[in-house]
Short mmCIF file of C-alpha atoms and ligand atoms in Angstrom, two decimals:
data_model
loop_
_atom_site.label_atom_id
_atom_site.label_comp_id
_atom_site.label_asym_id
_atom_site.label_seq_id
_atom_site.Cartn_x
_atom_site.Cartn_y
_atom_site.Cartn_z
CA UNK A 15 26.02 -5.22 -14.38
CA UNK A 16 29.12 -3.35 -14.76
CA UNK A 17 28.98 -1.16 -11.74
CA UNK A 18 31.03 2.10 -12.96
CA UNK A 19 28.32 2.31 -15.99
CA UNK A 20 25.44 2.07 -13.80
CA UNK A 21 26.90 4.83 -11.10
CA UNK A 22 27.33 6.92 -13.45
CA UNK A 23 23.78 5.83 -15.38
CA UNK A 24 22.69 7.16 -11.83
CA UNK A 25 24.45 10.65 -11.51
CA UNK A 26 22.90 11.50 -15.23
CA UNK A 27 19.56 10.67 -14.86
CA UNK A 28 19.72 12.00 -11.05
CA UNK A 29 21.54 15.08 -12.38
CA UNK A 30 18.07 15.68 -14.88
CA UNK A 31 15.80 15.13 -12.43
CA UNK A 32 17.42 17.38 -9.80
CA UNK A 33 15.30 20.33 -10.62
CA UNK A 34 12.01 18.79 -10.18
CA UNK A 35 12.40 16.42 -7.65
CA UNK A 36 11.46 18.30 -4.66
CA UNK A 37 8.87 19.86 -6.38
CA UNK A 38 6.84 16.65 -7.18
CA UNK A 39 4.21 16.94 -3.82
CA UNK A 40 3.64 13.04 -2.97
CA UNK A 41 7.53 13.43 -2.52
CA UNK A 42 6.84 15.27 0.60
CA UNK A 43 4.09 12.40 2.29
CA UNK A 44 4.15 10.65 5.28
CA UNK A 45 7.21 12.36 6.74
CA UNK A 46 5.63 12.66 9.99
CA UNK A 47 5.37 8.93 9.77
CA UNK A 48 8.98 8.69 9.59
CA UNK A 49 9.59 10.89 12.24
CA UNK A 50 7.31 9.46 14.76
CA UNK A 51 8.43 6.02 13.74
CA UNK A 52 12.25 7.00 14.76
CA UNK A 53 11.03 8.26 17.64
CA UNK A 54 13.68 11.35 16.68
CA UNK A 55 14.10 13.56 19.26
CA UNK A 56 16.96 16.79 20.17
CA UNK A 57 19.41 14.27 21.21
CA UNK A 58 19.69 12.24 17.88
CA UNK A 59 22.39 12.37 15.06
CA UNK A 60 20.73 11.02 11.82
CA UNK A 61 22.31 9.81 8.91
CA UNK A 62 20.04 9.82 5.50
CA UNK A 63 21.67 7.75 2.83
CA UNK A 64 21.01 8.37 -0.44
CA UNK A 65 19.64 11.48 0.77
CA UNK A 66 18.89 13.59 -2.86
CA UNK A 67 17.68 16.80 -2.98
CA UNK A 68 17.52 16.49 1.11
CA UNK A 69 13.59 16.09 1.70
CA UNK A 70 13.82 13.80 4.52
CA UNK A 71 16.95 15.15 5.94
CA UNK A 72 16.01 18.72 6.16
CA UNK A 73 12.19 17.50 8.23
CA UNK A 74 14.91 15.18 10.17
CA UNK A 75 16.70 18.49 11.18
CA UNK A 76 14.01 20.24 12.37
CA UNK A 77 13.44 17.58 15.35
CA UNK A 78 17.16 16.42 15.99
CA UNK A 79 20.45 17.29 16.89
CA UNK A 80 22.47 16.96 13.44
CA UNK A 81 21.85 15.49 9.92
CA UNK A 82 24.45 14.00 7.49
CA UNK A 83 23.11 13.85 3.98
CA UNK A 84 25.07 11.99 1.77
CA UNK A 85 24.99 11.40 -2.19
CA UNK A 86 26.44 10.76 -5.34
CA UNK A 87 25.11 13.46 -7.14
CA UNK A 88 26.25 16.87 -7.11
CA UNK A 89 23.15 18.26 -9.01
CA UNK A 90 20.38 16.76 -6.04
CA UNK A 91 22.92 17.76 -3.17
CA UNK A 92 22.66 21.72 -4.69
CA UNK A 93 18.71 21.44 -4.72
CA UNK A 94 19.38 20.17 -0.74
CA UNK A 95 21.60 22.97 -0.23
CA UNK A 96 18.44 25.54 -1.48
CA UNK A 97 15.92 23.66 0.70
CA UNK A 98 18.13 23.82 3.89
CA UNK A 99 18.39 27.61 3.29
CA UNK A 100 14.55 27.85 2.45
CA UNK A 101 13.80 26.28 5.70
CA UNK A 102 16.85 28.13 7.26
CA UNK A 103 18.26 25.41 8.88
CA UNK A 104 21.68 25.13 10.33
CA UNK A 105 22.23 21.89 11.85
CA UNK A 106 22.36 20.10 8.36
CA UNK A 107 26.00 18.77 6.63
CA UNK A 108 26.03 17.09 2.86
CA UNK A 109 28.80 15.20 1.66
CA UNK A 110 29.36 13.82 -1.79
CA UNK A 111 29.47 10.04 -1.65
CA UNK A 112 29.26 6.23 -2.71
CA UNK A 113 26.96 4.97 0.35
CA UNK A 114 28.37 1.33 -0.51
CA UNK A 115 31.35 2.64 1.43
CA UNK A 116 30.50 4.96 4.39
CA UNK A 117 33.03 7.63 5.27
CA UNK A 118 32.20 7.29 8.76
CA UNK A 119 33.17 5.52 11.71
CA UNK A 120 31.91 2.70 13.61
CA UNK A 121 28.74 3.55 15.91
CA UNK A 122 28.73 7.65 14.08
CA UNK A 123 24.73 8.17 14.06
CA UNK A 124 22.03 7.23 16.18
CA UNK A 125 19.40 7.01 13.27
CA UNK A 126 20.20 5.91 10.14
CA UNK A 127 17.56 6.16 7.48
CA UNK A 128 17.28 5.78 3.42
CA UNK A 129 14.45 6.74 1.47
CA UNK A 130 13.76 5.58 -2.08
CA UNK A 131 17.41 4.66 -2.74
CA UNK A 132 17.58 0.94 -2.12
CA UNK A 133 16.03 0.16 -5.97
CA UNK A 134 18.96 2.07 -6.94
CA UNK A 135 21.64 -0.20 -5.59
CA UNK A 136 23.23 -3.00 -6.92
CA UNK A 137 24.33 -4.30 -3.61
CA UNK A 138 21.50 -3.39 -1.24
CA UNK A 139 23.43 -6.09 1.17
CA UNK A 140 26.72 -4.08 1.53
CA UNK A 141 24.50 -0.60 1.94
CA UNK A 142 22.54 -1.92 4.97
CA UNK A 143 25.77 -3.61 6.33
CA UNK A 144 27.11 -0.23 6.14
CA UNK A 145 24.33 1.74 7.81
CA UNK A 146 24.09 -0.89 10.35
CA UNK A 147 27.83 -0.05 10.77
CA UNK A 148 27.51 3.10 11.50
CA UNK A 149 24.79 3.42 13.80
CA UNK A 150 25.04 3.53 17.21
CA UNK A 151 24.05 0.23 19.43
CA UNK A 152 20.17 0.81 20.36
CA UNK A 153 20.53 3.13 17.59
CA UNK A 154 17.33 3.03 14.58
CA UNK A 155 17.75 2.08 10.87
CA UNK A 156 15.52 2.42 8.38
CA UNK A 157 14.43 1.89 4.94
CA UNK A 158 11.51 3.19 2.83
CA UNK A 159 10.76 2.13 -0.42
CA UNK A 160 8.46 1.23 -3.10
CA UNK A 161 7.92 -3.05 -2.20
CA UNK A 162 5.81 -5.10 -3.79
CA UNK A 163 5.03 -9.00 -3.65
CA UNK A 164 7.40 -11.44 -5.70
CA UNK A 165 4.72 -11.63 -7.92
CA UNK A 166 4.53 -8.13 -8.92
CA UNK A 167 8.24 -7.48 -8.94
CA UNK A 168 8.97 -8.36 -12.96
CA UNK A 169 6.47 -6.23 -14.28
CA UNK A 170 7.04 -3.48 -11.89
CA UNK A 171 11.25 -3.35 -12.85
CA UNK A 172 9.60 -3.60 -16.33
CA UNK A 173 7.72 -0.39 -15.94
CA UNK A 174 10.49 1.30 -14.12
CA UNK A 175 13.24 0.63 -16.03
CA UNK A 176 11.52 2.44 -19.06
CA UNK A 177 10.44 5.36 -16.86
CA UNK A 178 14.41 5.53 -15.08
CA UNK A 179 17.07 3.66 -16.82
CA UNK A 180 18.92 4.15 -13.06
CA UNK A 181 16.45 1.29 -11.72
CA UNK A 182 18.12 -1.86 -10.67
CA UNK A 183 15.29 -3.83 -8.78
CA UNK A 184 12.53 -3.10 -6.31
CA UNK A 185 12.84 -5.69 -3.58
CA UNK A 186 10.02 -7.75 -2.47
CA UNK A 187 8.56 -8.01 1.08
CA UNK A 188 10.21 -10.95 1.52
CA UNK A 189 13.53 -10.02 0.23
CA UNK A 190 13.45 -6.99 2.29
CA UNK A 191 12.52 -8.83 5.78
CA UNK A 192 15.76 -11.61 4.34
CA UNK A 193 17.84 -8.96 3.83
CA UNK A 194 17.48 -6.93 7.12
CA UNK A 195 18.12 -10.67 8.58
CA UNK A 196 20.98 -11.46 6.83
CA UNK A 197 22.55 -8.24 7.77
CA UNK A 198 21.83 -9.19 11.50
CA UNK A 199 19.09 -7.27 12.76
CA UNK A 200 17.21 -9.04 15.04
CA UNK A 201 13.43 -7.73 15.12
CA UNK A 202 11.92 -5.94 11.75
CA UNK A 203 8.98 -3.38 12.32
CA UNK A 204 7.05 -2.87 8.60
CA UNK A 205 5.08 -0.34 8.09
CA UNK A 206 3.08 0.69 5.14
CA UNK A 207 1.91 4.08 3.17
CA UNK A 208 0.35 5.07 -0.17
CA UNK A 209 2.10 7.09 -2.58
CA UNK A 210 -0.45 9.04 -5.18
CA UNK A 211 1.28 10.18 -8.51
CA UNK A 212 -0.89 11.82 -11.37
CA UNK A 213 0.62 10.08 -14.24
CA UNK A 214 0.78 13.65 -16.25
CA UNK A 215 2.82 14.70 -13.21
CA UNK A 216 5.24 11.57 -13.01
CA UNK A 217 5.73 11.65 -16.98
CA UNK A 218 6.79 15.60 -16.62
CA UNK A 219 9.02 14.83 -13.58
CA UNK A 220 10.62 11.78 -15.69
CA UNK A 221 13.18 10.89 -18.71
CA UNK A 222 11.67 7.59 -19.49
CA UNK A 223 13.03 5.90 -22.48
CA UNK A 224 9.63 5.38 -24.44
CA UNK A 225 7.24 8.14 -22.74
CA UNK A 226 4.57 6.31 -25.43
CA UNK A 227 4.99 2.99 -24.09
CA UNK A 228 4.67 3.62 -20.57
CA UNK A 229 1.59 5.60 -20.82
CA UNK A 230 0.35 2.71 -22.67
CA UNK A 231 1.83 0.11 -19.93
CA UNK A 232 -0.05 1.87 -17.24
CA UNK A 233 -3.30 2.82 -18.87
CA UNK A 234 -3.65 -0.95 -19.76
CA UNK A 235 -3.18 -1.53 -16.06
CA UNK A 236 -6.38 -0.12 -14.97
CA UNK A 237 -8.67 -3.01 -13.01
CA UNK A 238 -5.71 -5.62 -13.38
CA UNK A 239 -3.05 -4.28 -11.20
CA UNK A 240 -0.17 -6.67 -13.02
CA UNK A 241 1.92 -3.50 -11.93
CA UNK A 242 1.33 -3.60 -8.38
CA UNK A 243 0.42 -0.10 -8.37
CA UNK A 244 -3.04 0.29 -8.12
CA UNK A 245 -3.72 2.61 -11.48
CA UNK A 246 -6.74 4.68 -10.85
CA UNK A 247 -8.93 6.97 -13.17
CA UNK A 248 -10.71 9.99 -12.10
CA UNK A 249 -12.16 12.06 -14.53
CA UNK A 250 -9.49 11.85 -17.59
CA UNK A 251 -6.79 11.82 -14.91
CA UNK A 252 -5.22 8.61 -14.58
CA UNK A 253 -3.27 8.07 -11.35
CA UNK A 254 -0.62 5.67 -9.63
CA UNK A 255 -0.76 4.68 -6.03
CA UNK A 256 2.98 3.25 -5.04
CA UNK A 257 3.29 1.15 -2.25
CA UNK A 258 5.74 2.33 0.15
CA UNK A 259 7.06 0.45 2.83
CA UNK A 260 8.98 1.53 6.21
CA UNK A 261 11.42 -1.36 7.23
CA UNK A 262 12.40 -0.24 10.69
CA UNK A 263 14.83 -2.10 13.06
CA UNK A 264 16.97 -1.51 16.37
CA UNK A 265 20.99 -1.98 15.97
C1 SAM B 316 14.96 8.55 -5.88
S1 SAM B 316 16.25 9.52 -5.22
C2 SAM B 316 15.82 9.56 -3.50
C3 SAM B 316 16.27 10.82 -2.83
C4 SAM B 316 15.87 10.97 -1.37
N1 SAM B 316 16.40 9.91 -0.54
C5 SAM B 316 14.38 11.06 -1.19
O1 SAM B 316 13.80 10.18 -0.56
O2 SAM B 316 13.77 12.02 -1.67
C6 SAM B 316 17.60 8.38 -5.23
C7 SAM B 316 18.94 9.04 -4.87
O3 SAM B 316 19.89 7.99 -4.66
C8 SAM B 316 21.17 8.46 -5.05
N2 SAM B 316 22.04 7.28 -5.19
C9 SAM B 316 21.80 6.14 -5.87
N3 SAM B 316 22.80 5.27 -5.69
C10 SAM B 316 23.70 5.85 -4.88
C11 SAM B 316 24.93 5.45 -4.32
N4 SAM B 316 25.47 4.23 -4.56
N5 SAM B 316 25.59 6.31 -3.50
C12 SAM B 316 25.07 7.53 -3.23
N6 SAM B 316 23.91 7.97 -3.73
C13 SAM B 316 23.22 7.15 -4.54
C14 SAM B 316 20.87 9.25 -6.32
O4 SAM B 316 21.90 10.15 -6.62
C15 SAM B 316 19.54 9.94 -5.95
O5 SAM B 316 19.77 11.22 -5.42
#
């Protein structure tokens, strides 16, 4: 894929969904999770890659030191900006960015984190070199995102592709646990939540390219779960149930 079309594929759709990102309320789960998981305390500097409209990096700043959020999108970075002030907090920096390139020195952060961005990348090797890069030794990285088993994955990209044409690939379990391996981490801790989307909610929040098709796609999905996403129906509500996973690992 050519990659200056699909970064900027990414700053357009991420530039329409900007508004409503932090607004969608499943965006906002288990953040306690990934707080308790980093074992983040006053002391830490955290680093979110990828970092959006600043959800996780704004609940990072109200238990450590300092937070870096760093993007490519100007639009997502300004909806950060508003949340930081919302929650008035001061020990929060943002900085426009590639995250396949770190502007950052060696050993910078003592957590490094990324949530929901590693679909997005077309090198998800060279981004978790870098954040391994830059975090301190003994330091925490981790990774959330929507991972499925290799025999889900092709359908899944299928589905997502149509709903965000900025979707490169969910990884698999196993390509995750490689990849975290190849990179040179020595001991991966996986953990695991639920993500519940109303699929009126998700198809208001999204730009998909056939909104027809994909309600179709995922109605058909009910009781067969060829998505990987549990569809659900309650009432004449149908819902999606993402599974997240938190790939955590000492430097
Ligand atoms: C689904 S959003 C996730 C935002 C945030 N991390 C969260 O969990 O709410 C994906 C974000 O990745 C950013 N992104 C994708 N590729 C990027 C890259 N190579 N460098 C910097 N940001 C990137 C997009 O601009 C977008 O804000």
């Amino acid at each position: 894929m050519d990659i200056k079309n699909h970064k900027k594929k990414i700053v357009e759709q991420f530039s329409k969904q900007a508004s409503g990102y932090t607004a969608i309320t499943s965006h906002s789960d288990a953040l306690d999770k990934l707080i308790s998981l980093s074992s983040a305390s006053k002391s830490d500097s955290v680093l979110d890659i990828a970092c959006g409209s600043g959800i996780v990096s704004c609940e990072f700043a109200k238990y450590t030191k300092h937070v870096t959020g760093i993007d490519m999108t100007q639009g997502m970075l300004d909806e950060a900006r508003k949340l930081q002030t919302k929650l008035n907090l001061a020990n929060v920096t943002w900085q426009i960015g590639d995250v396949e390139s770190l502007p950052y020195k060696d050993n910078s952060f003592s957590i490094v984190i990324s949530r929901f961005g590693f679909h997005h990348f077309l090198n998800p090797f060279k981004v978790l070199s870098e954040m391994k890069r830059v975090c301190k030794p003994e330091g925490k990285v981790l990774v959330v995102d929507v991972s499925l088993p290799d025999t889900k994955i092709k359908k899944y990209n299928e589905m997502e592709k149509n709903r965000d044409y900025s979707h490169v690939t969910a990884l698999s379990l196993t390509e995750f646990s490689n990849l975290f391996e190849k990179v040179g981490f020595k001991c991966l801790n996986t953990d695991f939540y639920s993500m519940q989307i109303g699929l009126k909610e998700q198809l208001k929040a999204s730009f998909p390219k056939d909104a027809n098709a994909l309600k179709s796609m995922i109605i058909a999905d009910l009781g067969v779960n060829d998505l990987g996403i549990n569809v659900s129906k309650l009432n004449d509500e149908y819902f999606l149930h993402y599974p997240v996973h938190i790939f955590s690992a000492k430097n």
